[in-house]
Coordinates of C-alpha atoms in Angstrom, one line a residue:
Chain A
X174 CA -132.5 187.3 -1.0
X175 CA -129.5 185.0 -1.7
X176 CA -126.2 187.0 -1.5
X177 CA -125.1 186.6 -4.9
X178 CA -128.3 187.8 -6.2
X179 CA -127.9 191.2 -4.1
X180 CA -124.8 192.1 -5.4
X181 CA -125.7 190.3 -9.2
X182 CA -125.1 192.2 -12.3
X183 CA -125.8 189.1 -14.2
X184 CA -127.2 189.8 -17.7
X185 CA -127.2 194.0 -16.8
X186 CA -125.8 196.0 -19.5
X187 CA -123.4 198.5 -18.4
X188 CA -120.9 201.4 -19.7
X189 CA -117.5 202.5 -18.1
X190 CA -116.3 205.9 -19.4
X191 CA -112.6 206.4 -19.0
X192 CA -112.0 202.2 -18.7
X193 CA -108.5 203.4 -19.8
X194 CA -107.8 205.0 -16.3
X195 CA -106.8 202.6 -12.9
X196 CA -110.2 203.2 -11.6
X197 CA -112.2 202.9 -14.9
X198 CA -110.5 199.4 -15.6
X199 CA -111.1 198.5 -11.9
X200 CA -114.8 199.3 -12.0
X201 CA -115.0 197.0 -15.5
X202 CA -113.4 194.3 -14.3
X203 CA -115.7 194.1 -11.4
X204 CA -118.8 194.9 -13.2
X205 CA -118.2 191.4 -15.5
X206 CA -117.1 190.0 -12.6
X207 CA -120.8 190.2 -11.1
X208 CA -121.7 189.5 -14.6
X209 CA -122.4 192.5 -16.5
X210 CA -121.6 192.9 -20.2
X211 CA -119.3 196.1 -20.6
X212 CA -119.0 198.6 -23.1
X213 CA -115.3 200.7 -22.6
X214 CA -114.9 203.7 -23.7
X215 CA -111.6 204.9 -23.8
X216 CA -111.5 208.9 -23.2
X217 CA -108.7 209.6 -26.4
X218 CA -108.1 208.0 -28.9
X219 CA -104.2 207.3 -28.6
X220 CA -102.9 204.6 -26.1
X221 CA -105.8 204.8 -24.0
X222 CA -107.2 202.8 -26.3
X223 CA -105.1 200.2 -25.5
X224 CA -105.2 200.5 -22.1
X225 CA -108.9 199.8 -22.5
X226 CA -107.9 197.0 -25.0
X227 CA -105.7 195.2 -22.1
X228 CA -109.3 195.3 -19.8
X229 CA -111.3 193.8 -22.5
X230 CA -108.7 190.8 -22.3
X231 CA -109.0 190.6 -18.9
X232 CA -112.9 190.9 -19.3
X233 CA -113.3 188.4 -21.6
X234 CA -111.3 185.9 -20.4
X235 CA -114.0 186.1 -17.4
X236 CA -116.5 184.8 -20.5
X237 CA -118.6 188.1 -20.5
X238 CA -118.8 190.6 -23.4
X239 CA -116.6 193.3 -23.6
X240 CA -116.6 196.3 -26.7
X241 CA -114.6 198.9 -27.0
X242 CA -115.0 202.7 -28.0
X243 CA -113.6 205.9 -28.0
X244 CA -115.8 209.0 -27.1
X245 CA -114.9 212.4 -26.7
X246 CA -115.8 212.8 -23.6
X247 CA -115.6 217.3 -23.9
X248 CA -118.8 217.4 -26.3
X249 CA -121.9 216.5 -25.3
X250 CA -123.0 215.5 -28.1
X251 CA -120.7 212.8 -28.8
X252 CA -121.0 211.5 -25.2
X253 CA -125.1 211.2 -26.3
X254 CA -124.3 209.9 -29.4
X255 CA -121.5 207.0 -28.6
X256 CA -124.0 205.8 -25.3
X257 CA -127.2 205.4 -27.9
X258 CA -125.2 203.3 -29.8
X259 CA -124.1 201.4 -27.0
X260 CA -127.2 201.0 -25.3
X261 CA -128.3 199.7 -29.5
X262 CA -125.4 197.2 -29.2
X263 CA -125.7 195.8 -25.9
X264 CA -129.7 195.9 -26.4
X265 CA -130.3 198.0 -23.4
X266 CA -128.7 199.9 -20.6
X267 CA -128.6 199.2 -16.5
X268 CA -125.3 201.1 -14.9
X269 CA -123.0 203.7 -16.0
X270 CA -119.5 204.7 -14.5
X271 CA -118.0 207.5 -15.3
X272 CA -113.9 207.7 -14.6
X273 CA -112.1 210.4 -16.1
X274 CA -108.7 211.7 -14.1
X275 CA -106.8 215.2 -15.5
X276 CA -105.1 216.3 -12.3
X277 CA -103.5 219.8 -12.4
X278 CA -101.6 221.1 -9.6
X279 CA -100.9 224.5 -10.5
X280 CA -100.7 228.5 -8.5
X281 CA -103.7 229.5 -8.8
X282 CA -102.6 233.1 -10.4
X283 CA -100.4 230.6 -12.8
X284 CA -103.5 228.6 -14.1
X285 CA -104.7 229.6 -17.6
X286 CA -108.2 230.5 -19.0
X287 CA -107.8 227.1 -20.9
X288 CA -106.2 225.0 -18.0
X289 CA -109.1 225.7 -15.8
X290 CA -111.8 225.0 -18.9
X291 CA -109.6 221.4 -19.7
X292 CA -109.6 220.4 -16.0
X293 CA -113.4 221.3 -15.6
X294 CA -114.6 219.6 -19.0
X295 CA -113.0 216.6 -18.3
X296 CA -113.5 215.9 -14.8
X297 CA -117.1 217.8 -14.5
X298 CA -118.8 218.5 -17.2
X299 CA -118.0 215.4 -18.9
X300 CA -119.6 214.1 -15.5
X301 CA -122.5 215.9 -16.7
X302 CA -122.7 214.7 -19.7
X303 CA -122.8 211.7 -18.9
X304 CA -125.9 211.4 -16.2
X305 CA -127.6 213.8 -18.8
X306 CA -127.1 211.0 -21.6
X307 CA -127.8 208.1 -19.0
X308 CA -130.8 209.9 -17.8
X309 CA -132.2 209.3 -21.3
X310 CA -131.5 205.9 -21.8
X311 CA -132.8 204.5 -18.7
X312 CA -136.0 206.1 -19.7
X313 CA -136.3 205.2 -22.8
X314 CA -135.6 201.4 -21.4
X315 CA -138.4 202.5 -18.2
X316 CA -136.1 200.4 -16.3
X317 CA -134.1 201.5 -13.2
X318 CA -130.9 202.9 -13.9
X319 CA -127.7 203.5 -11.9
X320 CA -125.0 205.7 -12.0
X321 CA -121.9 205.8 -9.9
X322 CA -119.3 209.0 -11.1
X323 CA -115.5 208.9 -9.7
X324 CA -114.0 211.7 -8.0
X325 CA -111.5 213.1 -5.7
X326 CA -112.1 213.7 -1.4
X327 CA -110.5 216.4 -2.7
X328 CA -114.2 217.8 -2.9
X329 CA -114.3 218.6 0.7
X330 CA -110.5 219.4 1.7
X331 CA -108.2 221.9 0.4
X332 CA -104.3 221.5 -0.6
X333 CA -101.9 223.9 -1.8
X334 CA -102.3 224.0 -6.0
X335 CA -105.2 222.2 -7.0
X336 CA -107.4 224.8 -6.7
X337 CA -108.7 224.0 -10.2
X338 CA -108.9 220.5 -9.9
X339 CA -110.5 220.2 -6.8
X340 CA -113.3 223.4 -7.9
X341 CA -114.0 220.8 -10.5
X342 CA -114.4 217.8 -7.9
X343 CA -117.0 220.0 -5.9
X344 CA -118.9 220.3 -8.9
X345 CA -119.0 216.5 -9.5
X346 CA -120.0 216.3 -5.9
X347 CA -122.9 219.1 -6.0
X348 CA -124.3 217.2 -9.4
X349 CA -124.7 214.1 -7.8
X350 CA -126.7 215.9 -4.6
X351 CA -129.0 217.9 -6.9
X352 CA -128.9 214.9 -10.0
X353 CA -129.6 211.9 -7.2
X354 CA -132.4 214.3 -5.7
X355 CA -134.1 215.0 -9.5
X356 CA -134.0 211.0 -10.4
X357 CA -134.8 209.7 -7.4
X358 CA -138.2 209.1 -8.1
X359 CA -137.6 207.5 -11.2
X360 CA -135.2 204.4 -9.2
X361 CA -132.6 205.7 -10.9
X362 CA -129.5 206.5 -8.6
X363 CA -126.5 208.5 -8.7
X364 CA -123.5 208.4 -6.5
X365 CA -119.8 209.2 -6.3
X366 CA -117.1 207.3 -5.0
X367 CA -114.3 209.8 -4.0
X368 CA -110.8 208.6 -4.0
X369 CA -107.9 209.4 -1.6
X370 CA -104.6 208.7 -2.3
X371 CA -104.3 206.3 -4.8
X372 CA -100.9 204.1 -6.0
X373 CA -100.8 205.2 -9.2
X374 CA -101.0 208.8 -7.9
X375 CA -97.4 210.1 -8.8
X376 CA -98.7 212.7 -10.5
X377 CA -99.8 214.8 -7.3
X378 CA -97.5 212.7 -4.9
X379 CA -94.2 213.9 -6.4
X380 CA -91.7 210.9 -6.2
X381 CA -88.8 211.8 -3.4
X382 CA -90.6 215.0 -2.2
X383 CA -90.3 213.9 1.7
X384 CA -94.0 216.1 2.3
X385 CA -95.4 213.8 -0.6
X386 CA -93.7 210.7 1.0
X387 CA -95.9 211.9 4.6
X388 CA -98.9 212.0 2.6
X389 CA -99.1 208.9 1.2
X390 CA -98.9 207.9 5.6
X391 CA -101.6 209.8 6.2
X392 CA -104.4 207.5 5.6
X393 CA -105.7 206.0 8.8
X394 CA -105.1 202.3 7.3
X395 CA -101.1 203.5 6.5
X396 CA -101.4 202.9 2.6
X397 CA -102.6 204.3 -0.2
X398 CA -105.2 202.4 -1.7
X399 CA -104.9 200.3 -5.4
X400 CA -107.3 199.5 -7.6
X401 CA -109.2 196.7 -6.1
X402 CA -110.2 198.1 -3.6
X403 CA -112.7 200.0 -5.4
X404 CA -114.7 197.0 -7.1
X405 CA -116.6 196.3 -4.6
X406 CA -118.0 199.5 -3.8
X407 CA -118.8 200.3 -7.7
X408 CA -120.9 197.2 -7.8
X409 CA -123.0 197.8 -4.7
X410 CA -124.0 201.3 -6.4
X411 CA -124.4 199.5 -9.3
X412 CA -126.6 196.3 -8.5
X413 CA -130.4 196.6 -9.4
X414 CA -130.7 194.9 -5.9
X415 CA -127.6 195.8 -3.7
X416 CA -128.5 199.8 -3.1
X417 CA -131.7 201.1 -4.3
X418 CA -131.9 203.7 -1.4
X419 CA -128.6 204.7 -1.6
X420 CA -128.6 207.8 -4.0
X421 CA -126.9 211.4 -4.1
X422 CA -124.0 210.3 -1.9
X423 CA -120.0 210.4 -2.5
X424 CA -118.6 207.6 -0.7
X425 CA -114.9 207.8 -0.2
X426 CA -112.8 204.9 -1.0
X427 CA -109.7 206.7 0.9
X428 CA -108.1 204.6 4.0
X429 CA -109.7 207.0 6.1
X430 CA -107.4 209.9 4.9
X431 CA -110.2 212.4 5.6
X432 CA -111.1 211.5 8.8
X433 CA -107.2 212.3 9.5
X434 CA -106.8 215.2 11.8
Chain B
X65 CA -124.7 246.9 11.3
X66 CA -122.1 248.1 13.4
X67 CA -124.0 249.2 16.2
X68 CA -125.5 245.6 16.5
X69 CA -122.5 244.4 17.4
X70 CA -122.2 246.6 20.8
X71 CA -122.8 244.8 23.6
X72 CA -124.1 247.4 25.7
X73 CA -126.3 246.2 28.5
X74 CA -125.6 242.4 27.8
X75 CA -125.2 240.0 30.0
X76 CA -122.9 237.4 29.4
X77 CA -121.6 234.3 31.6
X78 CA -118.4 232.5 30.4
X79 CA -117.4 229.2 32.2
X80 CA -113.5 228.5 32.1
X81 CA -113.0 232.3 31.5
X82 CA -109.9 233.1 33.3
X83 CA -107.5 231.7 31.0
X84 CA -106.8 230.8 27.7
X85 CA -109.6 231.1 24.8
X86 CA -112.3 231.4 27.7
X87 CA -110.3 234.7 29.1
X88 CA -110.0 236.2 25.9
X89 CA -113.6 236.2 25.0
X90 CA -114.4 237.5 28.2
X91 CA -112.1 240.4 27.8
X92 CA -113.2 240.8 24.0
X93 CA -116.8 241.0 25.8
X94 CA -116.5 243.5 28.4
X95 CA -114.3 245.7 25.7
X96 CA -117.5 245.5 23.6
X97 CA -120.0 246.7 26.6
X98 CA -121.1 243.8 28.0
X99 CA -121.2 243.0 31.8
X100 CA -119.2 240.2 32.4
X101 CA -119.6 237.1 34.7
X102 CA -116.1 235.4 35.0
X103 CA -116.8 231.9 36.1
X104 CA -113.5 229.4 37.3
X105 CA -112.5 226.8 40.1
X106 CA -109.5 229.5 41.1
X107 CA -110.2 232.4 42.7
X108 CA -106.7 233.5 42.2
X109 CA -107.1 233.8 38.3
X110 CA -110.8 234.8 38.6
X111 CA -109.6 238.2 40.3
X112 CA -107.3 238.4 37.8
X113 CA -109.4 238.7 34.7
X114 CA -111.8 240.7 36.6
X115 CA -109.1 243.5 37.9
X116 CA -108.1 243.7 34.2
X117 CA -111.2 244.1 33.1
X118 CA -112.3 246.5 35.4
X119 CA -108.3 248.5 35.5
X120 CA -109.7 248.6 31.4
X121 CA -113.4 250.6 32.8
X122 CA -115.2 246.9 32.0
X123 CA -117.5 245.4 33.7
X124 CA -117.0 242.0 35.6
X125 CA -117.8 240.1 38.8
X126 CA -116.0 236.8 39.5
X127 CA -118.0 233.6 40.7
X128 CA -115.5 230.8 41.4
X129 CA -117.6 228.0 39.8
X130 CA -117.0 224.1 39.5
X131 CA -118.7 223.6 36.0
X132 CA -119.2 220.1 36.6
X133 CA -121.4 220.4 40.0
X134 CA -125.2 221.0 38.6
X135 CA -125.5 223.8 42.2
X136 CA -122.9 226.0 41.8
X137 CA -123.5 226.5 37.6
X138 CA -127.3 227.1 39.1
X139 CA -125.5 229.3 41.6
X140 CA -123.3 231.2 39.1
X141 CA -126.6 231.7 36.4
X142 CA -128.5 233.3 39.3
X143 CA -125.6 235.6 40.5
X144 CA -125.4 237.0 36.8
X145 CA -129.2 238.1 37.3
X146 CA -128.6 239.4 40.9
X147 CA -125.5 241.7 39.3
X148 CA -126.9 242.5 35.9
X149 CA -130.7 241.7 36.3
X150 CA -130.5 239.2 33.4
X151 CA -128.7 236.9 31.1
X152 CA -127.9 237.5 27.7
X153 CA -125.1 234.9 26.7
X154 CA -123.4 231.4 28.4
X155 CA -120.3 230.3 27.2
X156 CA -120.1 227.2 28.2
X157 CA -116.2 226.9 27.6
X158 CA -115.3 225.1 30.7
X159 CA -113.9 221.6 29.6
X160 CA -111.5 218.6 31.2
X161 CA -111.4 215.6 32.7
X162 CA -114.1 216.1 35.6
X163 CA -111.9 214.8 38.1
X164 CA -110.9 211.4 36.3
X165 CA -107.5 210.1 36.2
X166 CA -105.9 210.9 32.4
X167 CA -105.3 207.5 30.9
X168 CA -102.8 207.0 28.2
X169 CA -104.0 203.4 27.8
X170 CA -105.3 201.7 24.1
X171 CA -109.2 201.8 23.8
X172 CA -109.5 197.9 24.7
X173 CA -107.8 198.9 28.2
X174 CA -109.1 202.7 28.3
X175 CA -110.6 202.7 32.0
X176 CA -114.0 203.8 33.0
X177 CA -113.0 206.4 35.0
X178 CA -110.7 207.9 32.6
X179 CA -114.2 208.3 29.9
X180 CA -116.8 208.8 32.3
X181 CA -114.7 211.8 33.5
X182 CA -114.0 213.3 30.1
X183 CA -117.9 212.8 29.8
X184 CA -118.7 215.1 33.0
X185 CA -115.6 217.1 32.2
X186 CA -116.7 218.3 29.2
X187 CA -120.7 217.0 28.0
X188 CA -122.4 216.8 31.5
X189 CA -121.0 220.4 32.7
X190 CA -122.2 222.0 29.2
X191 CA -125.3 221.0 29.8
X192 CA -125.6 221.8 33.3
X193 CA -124.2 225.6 32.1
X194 CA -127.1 226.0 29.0
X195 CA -129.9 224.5 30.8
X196 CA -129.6 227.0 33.8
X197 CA -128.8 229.7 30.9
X198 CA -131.8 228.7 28.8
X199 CA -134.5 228.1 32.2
X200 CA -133.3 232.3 32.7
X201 CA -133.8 233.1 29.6
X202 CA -136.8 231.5 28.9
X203 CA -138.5 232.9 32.3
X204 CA -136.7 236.6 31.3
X205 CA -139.0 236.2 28.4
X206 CA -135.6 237.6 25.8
X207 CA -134.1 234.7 24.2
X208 CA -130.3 234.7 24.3
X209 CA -127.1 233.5 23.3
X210 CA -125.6 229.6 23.9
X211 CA -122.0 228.8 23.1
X212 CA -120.6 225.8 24.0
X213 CA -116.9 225.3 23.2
X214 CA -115.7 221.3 21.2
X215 CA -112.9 220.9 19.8
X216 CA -111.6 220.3 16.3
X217 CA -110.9 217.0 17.4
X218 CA -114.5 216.4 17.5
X219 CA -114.8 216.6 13.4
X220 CA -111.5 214.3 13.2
X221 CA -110.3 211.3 14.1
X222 CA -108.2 213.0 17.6
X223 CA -105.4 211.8 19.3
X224 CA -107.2 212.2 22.7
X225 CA -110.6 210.1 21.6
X226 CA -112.2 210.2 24.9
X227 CA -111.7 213.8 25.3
X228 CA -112.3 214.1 21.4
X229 CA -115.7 211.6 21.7
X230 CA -117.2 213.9 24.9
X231 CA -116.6 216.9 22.7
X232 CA -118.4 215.7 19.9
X233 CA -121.6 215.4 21.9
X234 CA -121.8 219.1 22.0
X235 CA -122.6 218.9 17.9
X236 CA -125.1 216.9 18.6
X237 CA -126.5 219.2 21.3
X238 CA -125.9 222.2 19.4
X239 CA -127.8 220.9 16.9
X240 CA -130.5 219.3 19.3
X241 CA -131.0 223.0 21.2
X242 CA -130.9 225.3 18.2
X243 CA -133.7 223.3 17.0
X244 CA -136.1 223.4 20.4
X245 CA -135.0 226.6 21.9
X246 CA -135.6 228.3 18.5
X247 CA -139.4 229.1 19.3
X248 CA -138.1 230.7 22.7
X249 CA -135.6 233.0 20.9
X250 CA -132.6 231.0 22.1
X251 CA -129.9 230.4 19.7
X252 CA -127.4 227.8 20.4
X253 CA -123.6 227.8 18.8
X254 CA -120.4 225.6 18.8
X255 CA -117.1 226.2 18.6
X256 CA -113.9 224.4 17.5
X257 CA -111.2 225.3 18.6
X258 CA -107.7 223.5 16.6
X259 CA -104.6 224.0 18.3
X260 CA -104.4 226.7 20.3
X261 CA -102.1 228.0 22.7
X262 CA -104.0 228.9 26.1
X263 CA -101.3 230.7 27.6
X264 CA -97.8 233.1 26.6
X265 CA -94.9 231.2 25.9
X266 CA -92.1 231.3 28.8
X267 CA -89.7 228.9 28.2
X268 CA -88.0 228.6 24.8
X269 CA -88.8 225.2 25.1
X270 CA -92.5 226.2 25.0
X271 CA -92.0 228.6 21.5
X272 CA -89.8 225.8 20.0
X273 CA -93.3 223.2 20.3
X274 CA -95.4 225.8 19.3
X275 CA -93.6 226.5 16.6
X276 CA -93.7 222.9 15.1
X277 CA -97.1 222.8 15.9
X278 CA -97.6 225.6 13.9
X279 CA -96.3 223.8 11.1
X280 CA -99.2 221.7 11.3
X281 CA -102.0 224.7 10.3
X282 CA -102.3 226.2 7.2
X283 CA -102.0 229.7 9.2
X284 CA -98.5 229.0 10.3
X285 CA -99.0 229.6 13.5
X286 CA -101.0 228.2 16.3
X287 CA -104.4 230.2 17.9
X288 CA -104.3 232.0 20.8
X289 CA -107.4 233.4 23.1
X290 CA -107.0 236.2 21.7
X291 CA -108.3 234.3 18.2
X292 CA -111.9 234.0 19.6
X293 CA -112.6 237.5 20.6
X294 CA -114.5 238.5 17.6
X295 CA -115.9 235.4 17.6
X296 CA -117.7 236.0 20.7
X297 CA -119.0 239.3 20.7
X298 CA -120.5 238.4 17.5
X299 CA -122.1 235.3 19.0
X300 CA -123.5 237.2 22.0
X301 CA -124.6 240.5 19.6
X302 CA -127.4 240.9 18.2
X303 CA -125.8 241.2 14.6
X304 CA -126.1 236.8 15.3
X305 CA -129.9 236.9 15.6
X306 CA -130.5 234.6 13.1
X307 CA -127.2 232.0 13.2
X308 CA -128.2 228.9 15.5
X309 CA -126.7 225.4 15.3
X310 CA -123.3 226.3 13.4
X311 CA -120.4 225.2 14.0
X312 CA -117.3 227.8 14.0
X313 CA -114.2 226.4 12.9
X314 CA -111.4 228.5 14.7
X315 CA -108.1 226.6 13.6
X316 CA -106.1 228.6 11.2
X317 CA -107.5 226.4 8.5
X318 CA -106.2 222.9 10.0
X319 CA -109.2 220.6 9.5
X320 CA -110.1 222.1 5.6
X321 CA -106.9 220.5 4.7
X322 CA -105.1 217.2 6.3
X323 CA -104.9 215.6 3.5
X324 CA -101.3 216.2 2.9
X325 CA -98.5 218.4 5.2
X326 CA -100.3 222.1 4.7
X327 CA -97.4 223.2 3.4
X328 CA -97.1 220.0 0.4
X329 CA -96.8 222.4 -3.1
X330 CA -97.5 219.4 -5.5
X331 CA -96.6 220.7 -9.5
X332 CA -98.6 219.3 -12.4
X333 CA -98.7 220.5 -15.5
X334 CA -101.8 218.8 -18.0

C-alpha cells in the first residue's frame, strides 16, 4: 500500500468539535492536510467562533472545504442535531474529533456543585455525546467510522487541585475502553490522545510560579509540546487505512512526561 | 477477618531481611506469629534481627544466604522446613548488583558486567528464591505465599536503568507465576518500593538528604522498613488468599503524581 494512501483522508468527510481550541485547530488543519473536507464547530458562540474562522482560512487556502458551526456542545440533543446536518452537508461522515478544554484547578472542598457539573459536561459528557451522535452516523452511512477524543494524562496521575478536572479525564478515558470495545465490530474505532503539558497551557502552569516553571522540564524530551505535534497522531486514528486495529486506546502526545519518575 | 491475619504457625523466609524494608517485614512477621527465617550474606546483622526478634518472644533462625548462588537459596528453603516443618511465604527481597562493578557510564558505554550483575543481582536470585519456595510448596501440597520486592523505578523511567530494567523483570514474573502457580494454590505478589530509607539517620547530613527527598513524595516524607510491615503480614496471611499478580505501590504516593513538583498548587477559576 503506497504511504500516502495509508495515512490518506482524501475525499473523507470529517468533523472537529472544539476547532476553536489549540488542539481542535491542530487536528483540522491536519485532517485537510491528508485531504479531508472539515466541518468546525466552534464550542460557544463568542470569539471561538473566530478562532475557528482563522482555521477555515488556513484550511482553505490548502484548497479543501472547510464550514463552520457552533454547537452547544452541554445538550445532547444539539450535538445530534448540528452532526446530522453536517453529515447532510458534507454528504456523508468518516472521522470525528472531539476537542473541548475547561481546565479548573480548584480545592477540592472549594469546588461547587456547578463547577464540577461545567467541568464534567464539557470535557466528558460532551465526549459522550459526541461518539453517541457519531455512532449513528456511521451507521446510517454502513461505512467505517473513526473517532479520536482529546484528553488530559491527567487520566492516570494525580496533582494537587484538579481533582475535578482530571475525574472528568478518567471518564473520557473509561468511555473510550468500554465505547472502542462496543463498536469494534462494526470497524468503527475510538481512541484518545492524551495531552501533557502543552504551550498554551498557562492556565494550569501559572506564569512565574518557580514549581510551574519545573513542570514544564519535566517531560523526558525537556519541552512542552505545541500544536503540531499532535497532527500526525490524529490522522493515523483517523485514516480508513492507517489504524484499523487500533481501537479503545489513549495515546499520550506528552514528551514522555508520564514516564517521568 | 481479623483472625486471618494471624500468622500463627506460618512459615515465612525473607531474603535481604536483616536490614532495611526486608528487616522490617521480618519483624512485622514474627510480631504477627509467624516463625521467621532471616536470610543475609552477614552473619553479624543476621544475629541481630534474630536476637530482637527472639528478646521480643518471636520466632526466628538465621541462615546466612548468598541470594544469588542457586545452593545456598536451595539450602536456606530446606532449613525453613527442617526448623518449621514447612514453608508458608518467600520474600524474595534480596536485591543488588550480584557482584558487578556499579557503572556510572551512559547506556552506549554501560559495560556488561555492570547489567549482567544487576541482572543476577536482582532477577536471577528472585527466581532462584520462588522456585525453591514454590518446588516446597507444591510437594507440601499447601500452596503459599511469593513476594518478590522491584522497585518503583521499574514503572518509571529510573535514574539507575539497569538496576531499574532488572527490576522490572519481576512484573513480568509476577505476572507469569500468579498465572501457573495458581492451580497449585501459590500466589505470587510484587512490591515497589519508592524511596525509602533502609536505615536511621546518623549524621545530620543524612536527615538534611532525606528531607529533600522527601520533598519529592506526595507524603512528605520518605518510607522506611517500618512502611512494609503491614504489607507483609497481609501478603503472607491468609486474609490475601485470593490477591495474586498485583503490584503494591509502597511510595508515599510518588509514582501517582510526577507530573508536576507534588507540592505544585495550580489556581483556576472557569
Amino acid at each position: 500500500m503506497p504511504l500516502e494512501h495509508r495515512f490518506s483522508l482524501a475525499g473523507k468527510k470529517t468533523m472537529v468539535i472544539g476547532a476553536e481550541t489549540p488542539a481542535g485547530g491542530a487536528i483540522a488543519r491536519a485532517y485537510a492536510e491528508a485531504g479531508a473536507d472539515v466541518a468546525l464547530c466552534a464550542l460557544t458562540a463568542d470569539d471561538a467562533v473566530l478562532k475557528a474562522r482563522a482555521v477555515k482560512r488556513d484550511i482553505e487556502a490548502m484548497g479543501r472545504t472547510a464550514t463552520e458551526y457552533v454547537m452547544d456542545v452541554t445538550l445532547g440533543k444539539n450535538v445530534q442535531v448540528t452532526t446530522r446536518q453536517i453529515a447532510k452537508e458534507l454528504g456523508g461522515l468518516d472521522a470525528v474529533a472531539s476537542a473541548p478544554d475547561l481546565f479548573l484547578a480548584k480545592p477540592i472542598e472549594k469546588i461547587s456543585d456547578s463547577e464540577l457539573q461545567r467541568v464534567m459536561q464539557m470535557n466528558f459528557t460532551s465526549q459522550f455525546f459526541v461518539v453517541r451522535t457519531a455512532v449513528e452516523e456511521f451507521r446510517r452511512a454502513k461505512a467505517p467510522g473513526r473517532i479520536v477524543l482529546v484528553t488530559s494524562v491527567l487520566h492516570e496521575r494525580g496533582m494537587m487541585n484538579v481533582s475535578a478536572y482530571s475525574a472528568a479525564a478518567g471518564a473520557v478515558a473509561s468511555l473510550i475502553r468500554s465505547a472502542g470495545h462496543e463498536l469494534s465490530h462494526e470497524n468503527i474505532t475510538v481512541n484518545g490522545i492524551g495531552l501533557g503539558w502543552m504551550d498554551w497551557m498557562d492556565d494550569r502552569l501559572t506564569p512565574g510560579d518557580e514549581n510551574a516553571d519545573r513542570a514544564r522540564r519535566f517531560p523526558m524530551l525537556r519541552r512542552m509540546g505545541t500544536a503540531e505535534d499532535l497532527g500526525g497522531l490524529a490522522v493515523l486514528l483517523s485514516a480508513e487505512e492507517s489504524a484499523p486495529y487500533i481501537t479503545g486506546q489513549v495515546l499520550a502526545v506528552d514528551g514522555g512526561l508520564t514516564q517521568h519518575q | 477477618m481479623i483472625q486471618d491475619l494471624a500468622l500463627d504457625g506460618k512459615a515465612v523466609v525473607i531474603t535481604g531481611g536483616s536490614h532495611g524494608i526486608g528487616r522490617g517485614m521480618a519483624l512485622a512477621c514474627a510480631e504477627a506469629g509467624a516463625g521467621v527465617v532471616i536470610a543475609a550474606r552477614g552473619q553479624e546483622r543476621i544475629d541481630e534481627v534474630v536476637a530482637e526478634i527472639r528478646a521480643a518472644g518471636g520466632k526466628a533462625i538465621g541462615v546466612p544466604t548468598d541470594a544469588t548462588n542457586r545452593q545456598q537459596v536451595d539450602a536456606l528453603v530446606a532449613a525453613c522446613v527442617s526448623e518449621y516443618g514447612k514453608i508458608d511465604a518467600m520474600f524474595a527481597h534480596a536485591g543488588g548488583s550480584g557482584g558487578g562493578p556499579q557503572s556510572d557510564a551512559p547506556f552506549w558505554e554501560y559495560p556488561d558486567e555492570a547489567f549482567e550483575g544487576a541482572v543476577i543481582g536482582n532477577l536471577m536470585s528472585s527466581f532462584y528464591s520462588c522456585r525453591a519456595a514454590a518446588k516446597a510448596m507444591v510437594e507440601q501440597g499447601t500452596g503459599g505465599s511469593l513476594v518478590m520486592t522491584a522497585t518503583a523505578g521499574a514503572v518509571r523511567a529510573s535514574q539507575r536503568w539497569a538496576y531499574a530494567t532488572s527490576k522490572g523483570a519481576l512484573l513480568s514474573m509476577t505476572k507469569v507465576l500468579a498465572g501457573r502457580l495458581g492451580p497449585q494454590g501459590i500466589r505470587a505478589n510484587v512490591l515497589l518500593p519508592g524511596m525509602i530509607a533502609t536505615s536511621e539517620a546518623t549524621t545530620e547530613q543524612e536527615r538534611a538528604i532525606r528531607e529533600q527527598r522527601g520533598m519529592f513524595t506526595p507524603a512528605g516524607r520518605v518510607g522506611m522498613g517500618a512502611d512494609f510491615g503491614a504489607l507483609a503480614v497481609y501478603l503472607v496471611s491468609d486474609a490475601s488468599k485470593y490477591v495474586t499478580g498485583q503490584q503494591f505501590l509502597v511510595d508515599g504516593g510518588m509514582v501517582n503524581g510526577g507530573v508536576a513538583p507534588p507540592f505544585y498548587t495550580p489556581q483556576h477559576e472557569i
